[in-house]
Amino acid sequence: MQTKQLYIVLFFLVFTTMVSGQEDELLVEKDSTVRTQRKITTFKGIDPLSPSRAAFYSAVLPGLGQLYNKKFWKAPIVWAAVGTGVYFYVDNDKEFKRYRTAFKLRRAGQRDEFVREDGTILVSEDGLVRAQEVLKKNRDLSLFITIGLYALNILEANVDAHLPDKALDKNLSFRPSLFTESYTNRPMMGFTLNFNF
């Protein structure tokens, strides 16, 4: 099972590296017959490679892309989210192994940690099986949530790098409108929210 999880993590690392590894140079046609190479230039102070760098940095270390985008307040949130998922995965895995070991010892006729010195059984054999099922399900769920948060971290860094503050128009327009529905010809109320880039 651990090798399967390792393959999943390696797949995400390789996939995000392939997605974010874009070329730094473009072929630009100078004349109709001659082609030359030149570096991508920034437009109004905006670096077009910034989103791929931010995504790559976030793939290498969660939160690093947010630091690259100079959104310092987002990095602790990413660390807390991914760290919480990792904590719950490790804790559920440890408890699962504990109950699994007790179940194996009880099946072998040996004494486990859930049997007292006087022979009192604290957790029945069925209880050990149910605990293993619940803990395995929680462990797998926390793994998927952690992978989702990791991917969301990469996506957020990429999108945030695409939307620099200088490129956004601060003017929002909100217009309520009255229109008729095409099927019933009843008057309807709606609104339009415009955000210009």
PDB file of C-alpha atoms in Angstrom:
ATOM      1  CA  MET A   1       0.000   0.000   0.000  1.00  0.00           C
ATOM      2  CA  GLN A   2       2.886   2.368   0.775  1.00  0.00           C
ATOM      3  CA  THR A   3       4.405   1.842  -2.670  1.00  0.00           C
ATOM      4  CA  LYS A   4       1.048   2.743  -4.219  1.00  0.00           C
ATOM      5  CA  GLN A   5       1.008   6.006  -2.231  1.00  0.00           C
ATOM      6  CA  LEU A   6       4.589   6.726  -3.247  1.00  0.00           C
ATOM      7  CA  TYR A   7       3.645   6.251  -6.916  1.00  0.00           C
ATOM      8  CA  ILE A   8       0.728   8.666  -6.507  1.00  0.00           C
ATOM      9  CA  VAL A   9       2.958  11.362  -4.978  1.00  0.00           C
ATOM     10  CA  LEU A  10       5.629  10.853  -7.653  1.00  0.00           C
ATOM     11  CA  PHE A  11       2.963  11.082 -10.370  1.00  0.00           C
ATOM     12  CA  PHE A  12       1.759  14.445  -9.060  1.00  0.00           C
ATOM     13  CA  LEU A  13       5.302  15.790  -8.788  1.00  0.00           C
ATOM     14  CA  VAL A  14       6.204  14.713 -12.333  1.00  0.00           C
ATOM     15  CA  PHE A  15       2.879  15.929 -13.757  1.00  0.00           C
ATOM     16  CA  THR A  16       3.165  19.380 -12.197  1.00  0.00           C
ATOM     17  CA  THR A  17       6.775  19.684 -13.319  1.00  0.00           C
ATOM     18  CA  MET A  18       5.808  18.802 -16.896  1.00  0.00           C
ATOM     19  CA  VAL A  19       2.908  21.251 -16.876  1.00  0.00           C
ATOM     20  CA  SER A  20       4.937  24.119 -15.481  1.00  0.00           C
ATOM     21  CA  GLY A  21       8.093  23.512 -17.526  1.00  0.00           C
ATOM     22  CA  GLN A  22       7.487  25.932 -20.346  1.00  0.00           C
ATOM     23  CA  GLU A  23      10.101  27.239 -22.730  1.00  0.00           C
ATOM     24  CA  ASP A  24      11.687  30.607 -22.020  1.00  0.00           C
ATOM     25  CA  GLU A  25      12.076  31.526 -25.681  1.00  0.00           C
ATOM     26  CA  LEU A  26       9.691  32.059 -28.564  1.00  0.00           C
ATOM     27  CA  LEU A  27      10.243  31.990 -32.289  1.00  0.00           C
ATOM     28  CA  VAL A  28       9.359  35.399 -33.609  1.00  0.00           C
ATOM     29  CA  GLU A  29       9.150  36.097 -37.308  1.00  0.00           C
ATOM     30  CA  LYS A  30      11.332  39.094 -38.191  1.00  0.00           C
ATOM     31  CA  ASP A  31      10.908  39.006 -41.986  1.00  0.00           C
ATOM     32  CA  SER A  32       8.825  36.686 -44.083  1.00  0.00           C
ATOM     33  CA  THR A  33      11.826  34.375 -44.608  1.00  0.00           C
ATOM     34  CA  VAL A  34      14.068  34.865 -41.567  1.00  0.00           C
ATOM     35  CA  ARG A  35      13.214  33.595 -38.083  1.00  0.00           C
ATOM     36  CA  THR A  36      15.110  34.651 -34.981  1.00  0.00           C
ATOM     37  CA  GLN A  37      14.862  33.812 -31.319  1.00  0.00           C
ATOM     38  CA  ARG A  38      14.390  36.372 -28.582  1.00  0.00           C
ATOM     39  CA  LYS A  39      13.502  36.348 -24.939  1.00  0.00           C
ATOM     40  CA  ILE A  40       9.927  36.992 -23.844  1.00  0.00           C
ATOM     41  CA  THR A  41       9.685  40.577 -22.703  1.00  0.00           C
ATOM     42  CA  THR A  42       7.473  41.838 -19.953  1.00  0.00           C
ATOM     43  CA  PHE A  43       4.394  43.867 -20.790  1.00  0.00           C
ATOM     44  CA  LYS A  44       3.783  46.804 -18.455  1.00  0.00           C
ATOM     45  CA  GLY A  45       5.940  45.172 -15.764  1.00  0.00           C
ATOM     46  CA  ILE A  46       4.142  41.811 -15.953  1.00  0.00           C
ATOM     47  CA  ASP A  47       6.310  38.707 -16.370  1.00  0.00           C
ATOM     48  CA  PRO A  48       4.450  36.137 -18.520  1.00  0.00           C
ATOM     49  CA  LEU A  49       6.471  33.265 -17.047  1.00  0.00           C
ATOM     50  CA  SER A  50       5.523  34.182 -13.516  1.00  0.00           C
ATOM     51  CA  PRO A  51       2.525  31.791 -13.343  1.00  0.00           C
ATOM     52  CA  SER A  52       4.559  28.755 -14.381  1.00  0.00           C
ATOM     53  CA  ARG A  53       7.305  29.618 -11.892  1.00  0.00           C
ATOM     54  CA  ALA A  54       4.797  30.094  -9.088  1.00  0.00           C
ATOM     55  CA  ALA A  55       3.160  26.738  -9.898  1.00  0.00           C
ATOM     56  CA  PHE A  56       6.547  25.012 -10.036  1.00  0.00           C
ATOM     57  CA  TYR A  57       7.639  26.480  -6.697  1.00  0.00           C
ATOM     58  CA  SER A  58       4.355  25.413  -5.099  1.00  0.00           C
ATOM     59  CA  ALA A  59       4.806  21.905  -6.501  1.00  0.00           C
ATOM     60  CA  VAL A  60       8.302  21.679  -5.024  1.00  0.00           C
ATOM     61  CA  LEU A  61       7.286  23.006  -1.598  1.00  0.00           C
ATOM     62  CA  PRO A  62       3.709  23.948  -0.737  1.00  0.00           C
ATOM     63  CA  GLY A  63       3.476  27.649   0.063  1.00  0.00           C
ATOM     64  CA  LEU A  64       6.615  28.596  -1.846  1.00  0.00           C
ATOM     65  CA  GLY A  65       4.594  29.762  -4.854  1.00  0.00           C
ATOM     66  CA  GLN A  66       2.585  32.059  -2.594  1.00  0.00           C
ATOM     67  CA  LEU A  67       5.830  33.493  -1.250  1.00  0.00           C
ATOM     68  CA  TYR A  68       7.047  33.953  -4.835  1.00  0.00           C
ATOM     69  CA  ASN A  69       3.848  35.896  -5.601  1.00  0.00           C
ATOM     70  CA  LYS A  70       4.567  38.058  -2.543  1.00  0.00           C
ATOM     71  CA  LYS A  71       1.347  36.972  -0.842  1.00  0.00           C
ATOM     72  CA  PHE A  72       3.081  36.221   2.428  1.00  0.00           C
ATOM     73  CA  TRP A  73      -0.131  35.822   4.423  1.00  0.00           C
ATOM     74  CA  LYS A  74      -1.247  32.864   2.250  1.00  0.00           C
ATOM     75  CA  ALA A  75       1.812  30.678   2.912  1.00  0.00           C
ATOM     76  CA  PRO A  76       0.961  29.883   6.574  1.00  0.00           C
ATOM     77  CA  ILE A  77      -2.575  28.960   5.500  1.00  0.00           C
ATOM     78  CA  VAL A  78      -1.190  26.524   2.916  1.00  0.00           C
ATOM     79  CA  TRP A  79       1.263  25.073   5.430  1.00  0.00           C
ATOM     80  CA  ALA A  80      -1.488  24.638   8.011  1.00  0.00           C
ATOM     81  CA  ALA A  81      -3.849  22.990   5.508  1.00  0.00           C
ATOM     82  CA  VAL A  82      -1.307  20.543   4.085  1.00  0.00           C
ATOM     83  CA  GLY A  83       0.263  19.949   7.510  1.00  0.00           C
ATOM     84  CA  THR A  84      -3.117  19.127   9.036  1.00  0.00           C
ATOM     85  CA  GLY A  85      -3.808  16.603   6.295  1.00  0.00           C
ATOM     86  CA  VAL A  86      -0.394  14.996   6.795  1.00  0.00           C
ATOM     87  CA  TYR A  87      -0.904  14.927  10.584  1.00  0.00           C
ATOM     88  CA  PHE A  88      -4.243  13.119  10.295  1.00  0.00           C
ATOM     89  CA  TYR A  89      -2.799  10.665   7.779  1.00  0.00           C
ATOM     90  CA  VAL A  90       0.143   9.785  10.049  1.00  0.00           C
ATOM     91  CA  ASP A  91      -2.062   9.578  13.167  1.00  0.00           C
ATOM     92  CA  ASN A  92      -4.668   7.325  11.518  1.00  0.00           C
ATOM     93  CA  ASP A  93      -1.939   5.123  10.043  1.00  0.00           C
ATOM     94  CA  LYS A  94      -0.280   4.732  13.459  1.00  0.00           C
ATOM     95  CA  GLU A  95      -3.575   3.821  15.135  1.00  0.00           C
ATOM     96  CA  PHE A  96      -4.478   1.427  12.311  1.00  0.00           C
ATOM     97  CA  LYS A  97      -1.164  -0.414  12.766  1.00  0.00           C
ATOM     98  CA  ARG A  98      -1.727  -0.534  16.529  1.00  0.00           C
ATOM     99  CA  TYR A  99      -5.134  -2.205  16.185  1.00  0.00           C
ATOM    100  CA  ARG A 100      -3.860  -4.439  13.374  1.00  0.00           C
ATOM    101  CA  THR A 101      -1.004  -5.701  15.556  1.00  0.00           C
ATOM    102  CA  ALA A 102      -3.409  -6.372  18.441  1.00  0.00           C
ATOM    103  CA  PHE A 103      -5.736  -8.267  16.082  1.00  0.00           C
ATOM    104  CA  LYS A 104      -2.872 -10.424  14.761  1.00  0.00           C
ATOM    105  CA  LEU A 105      -1.632 -11.185  18.293  1.00  0.00           C
ATOM    106  CA  ARG A 106      -5.126 -12.148  19.440  1.00  0.00           C
ATOM    107  CA  ARG A 107      -5.569 -14.436  16.402  1.00  0.00           C
ATOM    108  CA  ALA A 108      -2.232 -16.099  17.233  1.00  0.00           C
ATOM    109  CA  GLY A 109      -3.419 -16.729  20.804  1.00  0.00           C
ATOM    110  CA  GLN A 110      -1.034 -14.253  22.369  1.00  0.00           C
ATOM    111  CA  ARG A 111      -1.793 -11.372  24.683  1.00  0.00           C
ATOM    112  CA  ASP A 112      -2.210  -7.867  23.202  1.00  0.00           C
ATOM    113  CA  GLU A 113      -2.391  -4.370  24.686  1.00  0.00           C
ATOM    114  CA  PHE A 114      -6.204  -4.448  24.905  1.00  0.00           C
ATOM    115  CA  VAL A 115      -6.236  -7.334  27.429  1.00  0.00           C
ATOM    116  CA  ARG A 116      -5.541  -6.531  31.104  1.00  0.00           C
ATOM    117  CA  GLU A 117      -3.329  -8.552  33.421  1.00  0.00           C
ATOM    118  CA  ASP A 118      -6.361 -10.172  35.043  1.00  0.00           C
ATOM    119  CA  GLY A 119      -7.659 -11.314  31.614  1.00  0.00           C
ATOM    120  CA  THR A 120     -10.320  -8.635  31.155  1.00  0.00           C
ATOM    121  CA  ILE A 121     -10.790  -7.877  27.466  1.00  0.00           C
ATOM    122  CA  LEU A 122     -11.080  -4.139  26.823  1.00  0.00           C
ATOM    123  CA  VAL A 123     -11.767  -4.403  23.081  1.00  0.00           C
ATOM    124  CA  SER A 124     -13.374  -7.464  21.538  1.00  0.00           C
ATOM    125  CA  GLU A 125     -12.109  -9.094  18.364  1.00  0.00           C
ATOM    126  CA  ASP A 126     -15.029  -7.608  16.424  1.00  0.00           C
ATOM    127  CA  GLY A 127     -14.158  -4.223  17.900  1.00  0.00           C
ATOM    128  CA  LEU A 128     -10.590  -4.608  16.648  1.00  0.00           C
ATOM    129  CA  VAL A 129     -11.863  -5.400  13.139  1.00  0.00           C
ATOM    130  CA  ARG A 130     -14.263  -2.420  13.137  1.00  0.00           C
ATOM    131  CA  ALA A 131     -11.535  -0.105  14.436  1.00  0.00           C
ATOM    132  CA  GLN A 132      -9.212  -1.219  11.636  1.00  0.00           C
ATOM    133  CA  GLU A 133     -11.889  -0.574   9.007  1.00  0.00           C
ATOM    134  CA  VAL A 134     -12.693   2.904  10.333  1.00  0.00           C
ATOM    135  CA  LEU A 135      -9.058   3.903  10.757  1.00  0.00           C
ATOM    136  CA  LYS A 136      -8.132   2.642   7.285  1.00  0.00           C
ATOM    137  CA  LYS A 137     -11.015   4.598   5.760  1.00  0.00           C
ATOM    138  CA  ASN A 138     -10.003   7.749   7.676  1.00  0.00           C
ATOM    139  CA  ARG A 139      -6.366   7.296   6.671  1.00  0.00           C
ATOM    140  CA  ASP A 140      -7.236   6.969   2.982  1.00  0.00           C
ATOM    141  CA  LEU A 141      -9.622   9.929   3.162  1.00  0.00           C
ATOM    142  CA  SER A 142      -6.982  12.125   4.784  1.00  0.00           C
ATOM    143  CA  LEU A 143      -4.524  11.109   2.037  1.00  0.00           C
ATOM    144  CA  PHE A 144      -6.943  12.148  -0.716  1.00  0.00           C
ATOM    145  CA  ILE A 145      -7.753  15.414   1.065  1.00  0.00           C
ATOM    146  CA  THR A 146      -4.043  16.166   1.459  1.00  0.00           C
ATOM    147  CA  ILE A 147      -3.403  15.477  -2.234  1.00  0.00           C
ATOM    148  CA  GLY A 148      -6.362  17.723  -3.102  1.00  0.00           C
ATOM    149  CA  LEU A 149      -5.029  20.526  -0.904  1.00  0.00           C
ATOM    150  CA  TYR A 150      -1.590  20.112  -2.479  1.00  0.00           C
ATOM    151  CA  ALA A 151      -3.086  20.432  -5.975  1.00  0.00           C
ATOM    152  CA  LEU A 152      -5.225  23.384  -4.860  1.00  0.00           C
ATOM    153  CA  ASN A 153      -2.067  25.076  -3.536  1.00  0.00           C
ATOM    154  CA  ILE A 154      -0.438  24.752  -6.981  1.00  0.00           C
ATOM    155  CA  LEU A 155      -3.556  25.974  -8.768  1.00  0.00           C
ATOM    156  CA  GLU A 156      -3.965  28.955  -6.432  1.00  0.00           C
ATOM    157  CA  ALA A 157      -0.346  30.034  -6.917  1.00  0.00           C
ATOM    158  CA  ASN A 158      -0.729  29.808 -10.691  1.00  0.00           C
ATOM    159  CA  VAL A 159      -4.006  31.752 -10.809  1.00  0.00           C
ATOM    160  CA  ASP A 160      -2.737  34.379  -8.382  1.00  0.00           C
ATOM    161  CA  ALA A 161       0.345  34.937 -10.556  1.00  0.00           C
ATOM    162  CA  HIS A 162      -1.950  35.401 -13.577  1.00  0.00           C
ATOM    163  CA  LEU A 163      -3.786  38.242 -11.839  1.00  0.00           C
ATOM    164  CA  PRO A 164      -1.256  40.865 -10.796  1.00  0.00           C
ATOM    165  CA  ASP A 165      -2.759  43.814  -8.966  1.00  0.00           C
ATOM    166  CA  LYS A 166      -1.609  46.312 -11.605  1.00  0.00           C
ATOM    167  CA  ALA A 167      -3.523  44.573 -14.387  1.00  0.00           C
ATOM    168  CA  LEU A 168      -6.894  44.805 -12.646  1.00  0.00           C
ATOM    169  CA  ASP A 169      -9.287  47.694 -12.971  1.00  0.00           C
ATOM    170  CA  LYS A 170     -10.555  48.618  -9.532  1.00  0.00           C
ATOM    171  CA  ASN A 171     -13.904  49.775 -10.913  1.00  0.00           C
ATOM    172  CA  LEU A 172     -16.745  47.399 -10.290  1.00  0.00           C
ATOM    173  CA  SER A 173     -20.132  48.042 -11.812  1.00  0.00           C
ATOM    174  CA  PHE A 174     -23.371  46.687 -10.416  1.00  0.00           C
ATOM    175  CA  ARG A 175     -26.547  47.178 -12.393  1.00  0.00           C
ATOM    176  CA  PRO A 176     -29.931  45.824 -11.392  1.00  0.00           C
ATOM    177  CA  SER A 177     -32.099  45.097 -14.393  1.00  0.00           C
ATOM    178  CA  LEU A 178     -35.692  44.212 -15.199  1.00  0.00           C
ATOM    179  CA  PHE A 179     -36.306  41.838 -18.094  1.00  0.00           C
ATOM    180  CA  THR A 180     -38.989  39.471 -19.344  1.00  0.00           C
ATOM    181  CA  GLU A 181     -38.540  35.749 -19.368  1.00  0.00           C
ATOM    182  CA  SER A 182     -38.720  34.403 -22.925  1.00  0.00           C
ATOM    183  CA  TYR A 183     -40.959  31.392 -22.200  1.00  0.00           C
ATOM    184  CA  THR A 184     -43.627  32.842 -19.923  1.00  0.00           C
ATOM    185  CA  ASN A 185     -43.297  36.582 -20.700  1.00  0.00           C
ATOM    186  CA  ARG A 186     -43.297  37.306 -16.986  1.00  0.00           C
ATOM    187  CA  PRO A 187     -41.202  40.207 -15.703  1.00  0.00           C
ATOM    188  CA  MET A 188     -38.062  39.068 -13.874  1.00  0.00           C
ATOM    189  CA  MET A 189     -35.562  40.943 -11.730  1.00  0.00           C
ATOM    190  CA  GLY A 190     -31.828  40.340 -12.086  1.00  0.00           C
ATOM    191  CA  PHE A 191     -28.481  42.034 -11.774  1.00  0.00           C
ATOM    192  CA  THR A 192     -25.210  42.260 -13.640  1.00  0.00           C
ATOM    193  CA  LEU A 193     -21.841  42.442 -11.950  1.00  0.00           C
ATOM    194  CA  ASN A 194     -18.929  43.533 -14.148  1.00  0.00           C
ATOM    195  CA  PHE A 195     -15.288  43.294 -13.170  1.00  0.00           C
ATOM    196  CA  ASN A 196     -12.903  44.649 -15.775  1.00  0.00           C
ATOM    197  CA  PHE A 197      -9.348  43.396 -16.294  1.00  0.00           C
TER     198      PHE A 197
END
